[in-house]
XYZ file of C-alpha atoms in Angstrom:
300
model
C -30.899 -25.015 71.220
C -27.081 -26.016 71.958
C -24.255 -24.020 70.566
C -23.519 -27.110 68.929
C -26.611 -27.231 67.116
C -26.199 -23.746 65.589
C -22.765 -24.030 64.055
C -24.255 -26.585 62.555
C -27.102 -25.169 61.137
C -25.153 -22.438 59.908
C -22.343 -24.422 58.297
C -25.386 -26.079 56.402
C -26.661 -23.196 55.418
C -23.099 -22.621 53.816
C -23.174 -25.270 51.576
C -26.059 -24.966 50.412
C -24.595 -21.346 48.830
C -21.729 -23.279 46.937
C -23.664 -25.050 44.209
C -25.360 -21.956 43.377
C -22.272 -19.952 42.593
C -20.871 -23.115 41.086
C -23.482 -22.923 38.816
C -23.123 -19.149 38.058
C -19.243 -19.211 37.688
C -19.744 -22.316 35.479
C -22.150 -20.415 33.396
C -19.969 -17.305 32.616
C -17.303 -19.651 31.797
C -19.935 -21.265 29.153
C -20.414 -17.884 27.724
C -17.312 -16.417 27.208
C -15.830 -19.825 25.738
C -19.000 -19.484 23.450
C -18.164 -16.193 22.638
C -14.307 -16.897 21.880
C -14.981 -19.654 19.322
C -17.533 -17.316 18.040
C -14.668 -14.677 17.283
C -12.210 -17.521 16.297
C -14.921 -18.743 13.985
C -15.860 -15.230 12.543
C -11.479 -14.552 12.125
C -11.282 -18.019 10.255
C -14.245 -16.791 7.890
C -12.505 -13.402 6.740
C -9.134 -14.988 6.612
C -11.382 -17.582 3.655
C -12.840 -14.892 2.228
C -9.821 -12.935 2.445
C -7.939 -15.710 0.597
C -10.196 -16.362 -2.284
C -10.801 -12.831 -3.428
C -6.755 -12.504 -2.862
C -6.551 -16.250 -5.874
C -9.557 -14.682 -7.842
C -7.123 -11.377 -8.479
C -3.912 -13.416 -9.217
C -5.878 -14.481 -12.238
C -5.428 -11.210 -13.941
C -2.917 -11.861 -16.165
C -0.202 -9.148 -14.831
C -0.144 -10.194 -11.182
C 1.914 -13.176 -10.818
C 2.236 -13.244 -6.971
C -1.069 -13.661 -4.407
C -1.836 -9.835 -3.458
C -2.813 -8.613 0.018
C -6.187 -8.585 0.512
C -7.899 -6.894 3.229
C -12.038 -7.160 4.120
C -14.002 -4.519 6.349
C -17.026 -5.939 8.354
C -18.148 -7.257 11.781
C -19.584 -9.456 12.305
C -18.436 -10.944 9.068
C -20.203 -13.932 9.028
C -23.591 -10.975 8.717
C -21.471 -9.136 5.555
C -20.567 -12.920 4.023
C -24.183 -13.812 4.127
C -25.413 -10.366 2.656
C -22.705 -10.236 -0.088
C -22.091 -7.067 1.302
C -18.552 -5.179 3.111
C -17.539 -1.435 4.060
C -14.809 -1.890 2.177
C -11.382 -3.285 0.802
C -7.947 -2.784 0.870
C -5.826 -4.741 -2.038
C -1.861 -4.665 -2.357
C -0.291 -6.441 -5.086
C 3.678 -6.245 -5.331
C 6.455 -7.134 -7.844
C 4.062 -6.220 -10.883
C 5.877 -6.120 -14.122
C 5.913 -2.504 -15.412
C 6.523 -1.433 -19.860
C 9.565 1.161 -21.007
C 12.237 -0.890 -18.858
C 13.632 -3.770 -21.767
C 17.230 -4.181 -21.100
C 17.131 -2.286 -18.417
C 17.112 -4.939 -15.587
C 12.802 -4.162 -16.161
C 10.721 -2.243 -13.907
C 8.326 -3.184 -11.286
C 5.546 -1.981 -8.755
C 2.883 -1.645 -6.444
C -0.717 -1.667 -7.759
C -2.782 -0.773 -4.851
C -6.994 -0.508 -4.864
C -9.366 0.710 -1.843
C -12.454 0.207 -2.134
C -15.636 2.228 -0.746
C -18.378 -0.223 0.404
C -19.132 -2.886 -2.094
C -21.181 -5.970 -2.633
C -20.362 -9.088 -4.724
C -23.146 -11.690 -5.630
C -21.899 -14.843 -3.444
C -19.288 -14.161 -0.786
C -19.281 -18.090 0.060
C -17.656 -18.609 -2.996
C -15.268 -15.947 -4.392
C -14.050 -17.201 -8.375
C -11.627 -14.812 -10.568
C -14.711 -13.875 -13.132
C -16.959 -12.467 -10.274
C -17.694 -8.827 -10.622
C -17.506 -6.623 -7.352
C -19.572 -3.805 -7.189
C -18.775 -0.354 -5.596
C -19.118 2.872 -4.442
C -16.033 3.930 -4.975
C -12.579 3.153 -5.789
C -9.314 4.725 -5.115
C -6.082 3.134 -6.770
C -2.542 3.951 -7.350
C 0.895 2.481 -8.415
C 3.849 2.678 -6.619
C 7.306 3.323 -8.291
C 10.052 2.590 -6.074
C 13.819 5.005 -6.145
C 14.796 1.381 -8.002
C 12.268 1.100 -10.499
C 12.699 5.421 -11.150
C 16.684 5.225 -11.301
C 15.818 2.505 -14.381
C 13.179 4.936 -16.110
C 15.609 7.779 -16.078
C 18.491 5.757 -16.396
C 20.424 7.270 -13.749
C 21.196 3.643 -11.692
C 22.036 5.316 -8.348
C 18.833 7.605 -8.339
C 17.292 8.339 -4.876
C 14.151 9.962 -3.900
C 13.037 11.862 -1.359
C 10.113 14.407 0.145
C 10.898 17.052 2.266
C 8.721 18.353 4.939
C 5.763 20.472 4.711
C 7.248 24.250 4.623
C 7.103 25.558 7.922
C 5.963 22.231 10.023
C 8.861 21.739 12.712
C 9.333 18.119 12.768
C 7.329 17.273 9.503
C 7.265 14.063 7.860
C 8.022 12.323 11.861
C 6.528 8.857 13.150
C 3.693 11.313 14.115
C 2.405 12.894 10.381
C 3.090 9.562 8.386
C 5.654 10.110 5.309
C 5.393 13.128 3.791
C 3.800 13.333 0.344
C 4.263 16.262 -2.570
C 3.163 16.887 -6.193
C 6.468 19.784 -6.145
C 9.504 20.060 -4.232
C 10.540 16.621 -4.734
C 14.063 16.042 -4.605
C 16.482 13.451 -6.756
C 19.481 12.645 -5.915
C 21.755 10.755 -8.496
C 25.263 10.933 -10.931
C 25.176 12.321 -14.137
C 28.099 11.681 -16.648
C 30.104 15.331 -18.167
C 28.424 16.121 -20.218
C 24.710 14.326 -19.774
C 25.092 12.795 -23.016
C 28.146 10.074 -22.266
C 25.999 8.744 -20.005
C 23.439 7.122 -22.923
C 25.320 4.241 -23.073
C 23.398 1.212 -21.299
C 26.801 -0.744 -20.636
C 28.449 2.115 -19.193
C 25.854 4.202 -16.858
C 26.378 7.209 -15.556
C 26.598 5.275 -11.718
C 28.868 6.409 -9.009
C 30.183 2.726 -8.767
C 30.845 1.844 -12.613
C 31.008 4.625 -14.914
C 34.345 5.236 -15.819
C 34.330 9.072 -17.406
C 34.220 12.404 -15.733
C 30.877 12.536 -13.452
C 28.709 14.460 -11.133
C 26.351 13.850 -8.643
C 23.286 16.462 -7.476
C 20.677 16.977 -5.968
C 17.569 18.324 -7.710
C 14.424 19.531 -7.422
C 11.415 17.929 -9.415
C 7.841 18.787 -10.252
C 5.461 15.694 -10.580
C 2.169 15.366 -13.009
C -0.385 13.585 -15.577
C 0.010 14.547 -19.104
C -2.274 12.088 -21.159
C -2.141 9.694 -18.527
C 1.716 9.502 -18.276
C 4.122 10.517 -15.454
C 5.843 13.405 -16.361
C 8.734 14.178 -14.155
C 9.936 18.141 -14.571
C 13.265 19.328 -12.986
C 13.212 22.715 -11.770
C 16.148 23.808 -10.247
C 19.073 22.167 -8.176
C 18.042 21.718 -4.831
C 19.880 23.394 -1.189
C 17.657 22.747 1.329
C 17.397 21.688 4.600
C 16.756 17.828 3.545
C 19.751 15.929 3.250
C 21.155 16.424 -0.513
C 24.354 16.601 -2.316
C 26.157 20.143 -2.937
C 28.340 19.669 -6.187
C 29.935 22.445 -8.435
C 28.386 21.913 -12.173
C 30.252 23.105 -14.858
C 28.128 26.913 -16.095
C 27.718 25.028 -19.485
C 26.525 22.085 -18.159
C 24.200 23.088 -15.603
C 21.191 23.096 -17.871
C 22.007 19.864 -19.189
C 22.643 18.046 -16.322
C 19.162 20.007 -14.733
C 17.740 18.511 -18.080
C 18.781 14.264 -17.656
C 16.026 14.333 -14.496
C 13.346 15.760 -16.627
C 11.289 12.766 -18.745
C 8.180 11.374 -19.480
C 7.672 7.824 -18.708
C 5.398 5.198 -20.960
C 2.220 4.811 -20.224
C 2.358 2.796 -16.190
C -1.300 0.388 -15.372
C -3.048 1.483 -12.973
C -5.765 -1.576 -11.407
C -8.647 -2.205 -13.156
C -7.259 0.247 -16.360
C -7.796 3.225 -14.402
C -6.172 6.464 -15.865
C -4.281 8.357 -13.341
C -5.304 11.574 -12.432
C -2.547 12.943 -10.354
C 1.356 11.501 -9.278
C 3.117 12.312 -6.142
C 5.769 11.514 -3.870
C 5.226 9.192 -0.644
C 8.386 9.518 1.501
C 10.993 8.114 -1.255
C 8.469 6.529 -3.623
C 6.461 8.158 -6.379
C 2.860 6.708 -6.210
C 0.446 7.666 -9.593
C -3.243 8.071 -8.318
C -6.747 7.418 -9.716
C -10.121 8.133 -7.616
C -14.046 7.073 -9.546
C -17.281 6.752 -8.005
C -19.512 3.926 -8.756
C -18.105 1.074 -10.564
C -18.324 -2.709 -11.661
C -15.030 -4.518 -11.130
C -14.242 -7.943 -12.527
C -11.396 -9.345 -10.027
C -9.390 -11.374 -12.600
C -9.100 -7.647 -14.617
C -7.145 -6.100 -11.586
């Protein structure tokens, strides 16, 4: 045979290869377009499911804005037709909070997380279904605003030092730094304490108009019958940023006194009782843990 011939046959043979891997590359393409919308599709479903438990828990009557709702499970179109999920995470802000009247009021965090629960249809979340769990954690946050109101010291900060002895505690790399002790307010307190009970004329660094000072202090944080009960121990000089001020010998124990109270009684979700409070970088967060439970969603 020529050398003609068998280029030929061999650029024949050639061709014949393309439609084959045509064929293959076409078919991967198929699949992982498939398997895209399939994701998409599964995303769109727990962004639904997301939403309606999110309107069935605006219901209850002391959340007025839609909370944060977040669903464990994949593939959630399998948990959605089960009625079944590893879990929940639920945020709802800008709660009204008792014990602030004419105080500007007082609002928080209520926060859930559920263990894994199951609800009877997950096509079709409504404000009177009933979620059922393994477990629930839940806490309210009180933020330096809402605690300057409660104590009625308007310029009140909060913070948490480190753990003792950690070098470079409470960085991006251990979260914010949480205590039960040791947490430190910072405010000004009118001289003496008591000219500062005057609601028109608090005991702020920017309005009050009689003889002030403003410390730093260290606080204690518990539960006593369900209520936050903030105790001041001493005035704080350590290595977290605070404020050094002389205090009159006869007022020390006075001023030591106007960060000690015992707030009303704060809702936890679902009309937990808190167990234990504690700090959370510079918020104060009241906590709650229970095992099994039945939870109506429009009683958040």
């Amino acid at each position: 045979m020529s050398e003609p011939d068998r280029r030929g046959d061999h650029g024949t043979g050639s061709d014949r290869r393309v439609p084959g891997r045509l064929y293959v590359a076409f078919t991967l393409i198929v699949i992982v377009i498939t398997g895209l919308l399939a994701v998409l599709a599964d995303v769109g479903l727990a962004i639904r499911t997301e939403y309606q438990m999110s309107r069935a828990i605006v219901a209850s009557p002391r959340v007025s804005f839609d909370p944060e709702v977040t669903l464990s499970g994949f593939p959630f179109l399998t948990h959605v037709r089960a009625g079944r999920f590893n879990g929940a995470v639920i945020a709802a802000r800008d709660v009204t909070l008792p014990g602030c009247e004419g105080r500007g009021g007082c609002r928080g965090e209520l926060g859930a997380t559920l263990g894994p629960w199951h609800i009877d249809d997950a096509w079709d979340i409504t404000a009177d279904d009933v979620v059922r769990t393994e477990s629930v954690s839940a806490h309210t946050k009180l933020d330096a605003v809402t605690m300057a109101r409660y104590l009625g010291i308007v310029d009140l900060t909060v913070s948490t030092p480190a753990p003792d002895g950690k070098v470079g505690g409470g960085g991006p790399q251990d979260g914010a730094p949480s205590r039960q002790s040791g947490v430190v307010l910072t405010g000004t307190v009118a001289l003496p304490p008591s000219a500062g009970d005057d609601p028109d004329n608090p005991p702020s660094a920017s309005t009050f108009d009689g003889p002030k000072v403003r410390v730093s202090v260290s606080v204690d944080l518990s539960v006593q019958d369900g209520r936050l009960a903030i105790r001041a121990t001493d005035y704080y000089t350590g290595p977290e940023r605070h404020v050094d001020a002389d205090v009159p010998e006869a007022m020390r124990a006075a001023v030591l006194d106007r960060f000690t109270t015992i707030l009303p009684l704060i809702p936890l979700p679902w009309g937990l009782t808190p167990q234990w409070a504690a700090s959370l970088g510079g918020d104060i967060l009241l906590h709650a843990q229970a095992g099994p439970a039945d939870l109506r969603l429009d009683a958040f």
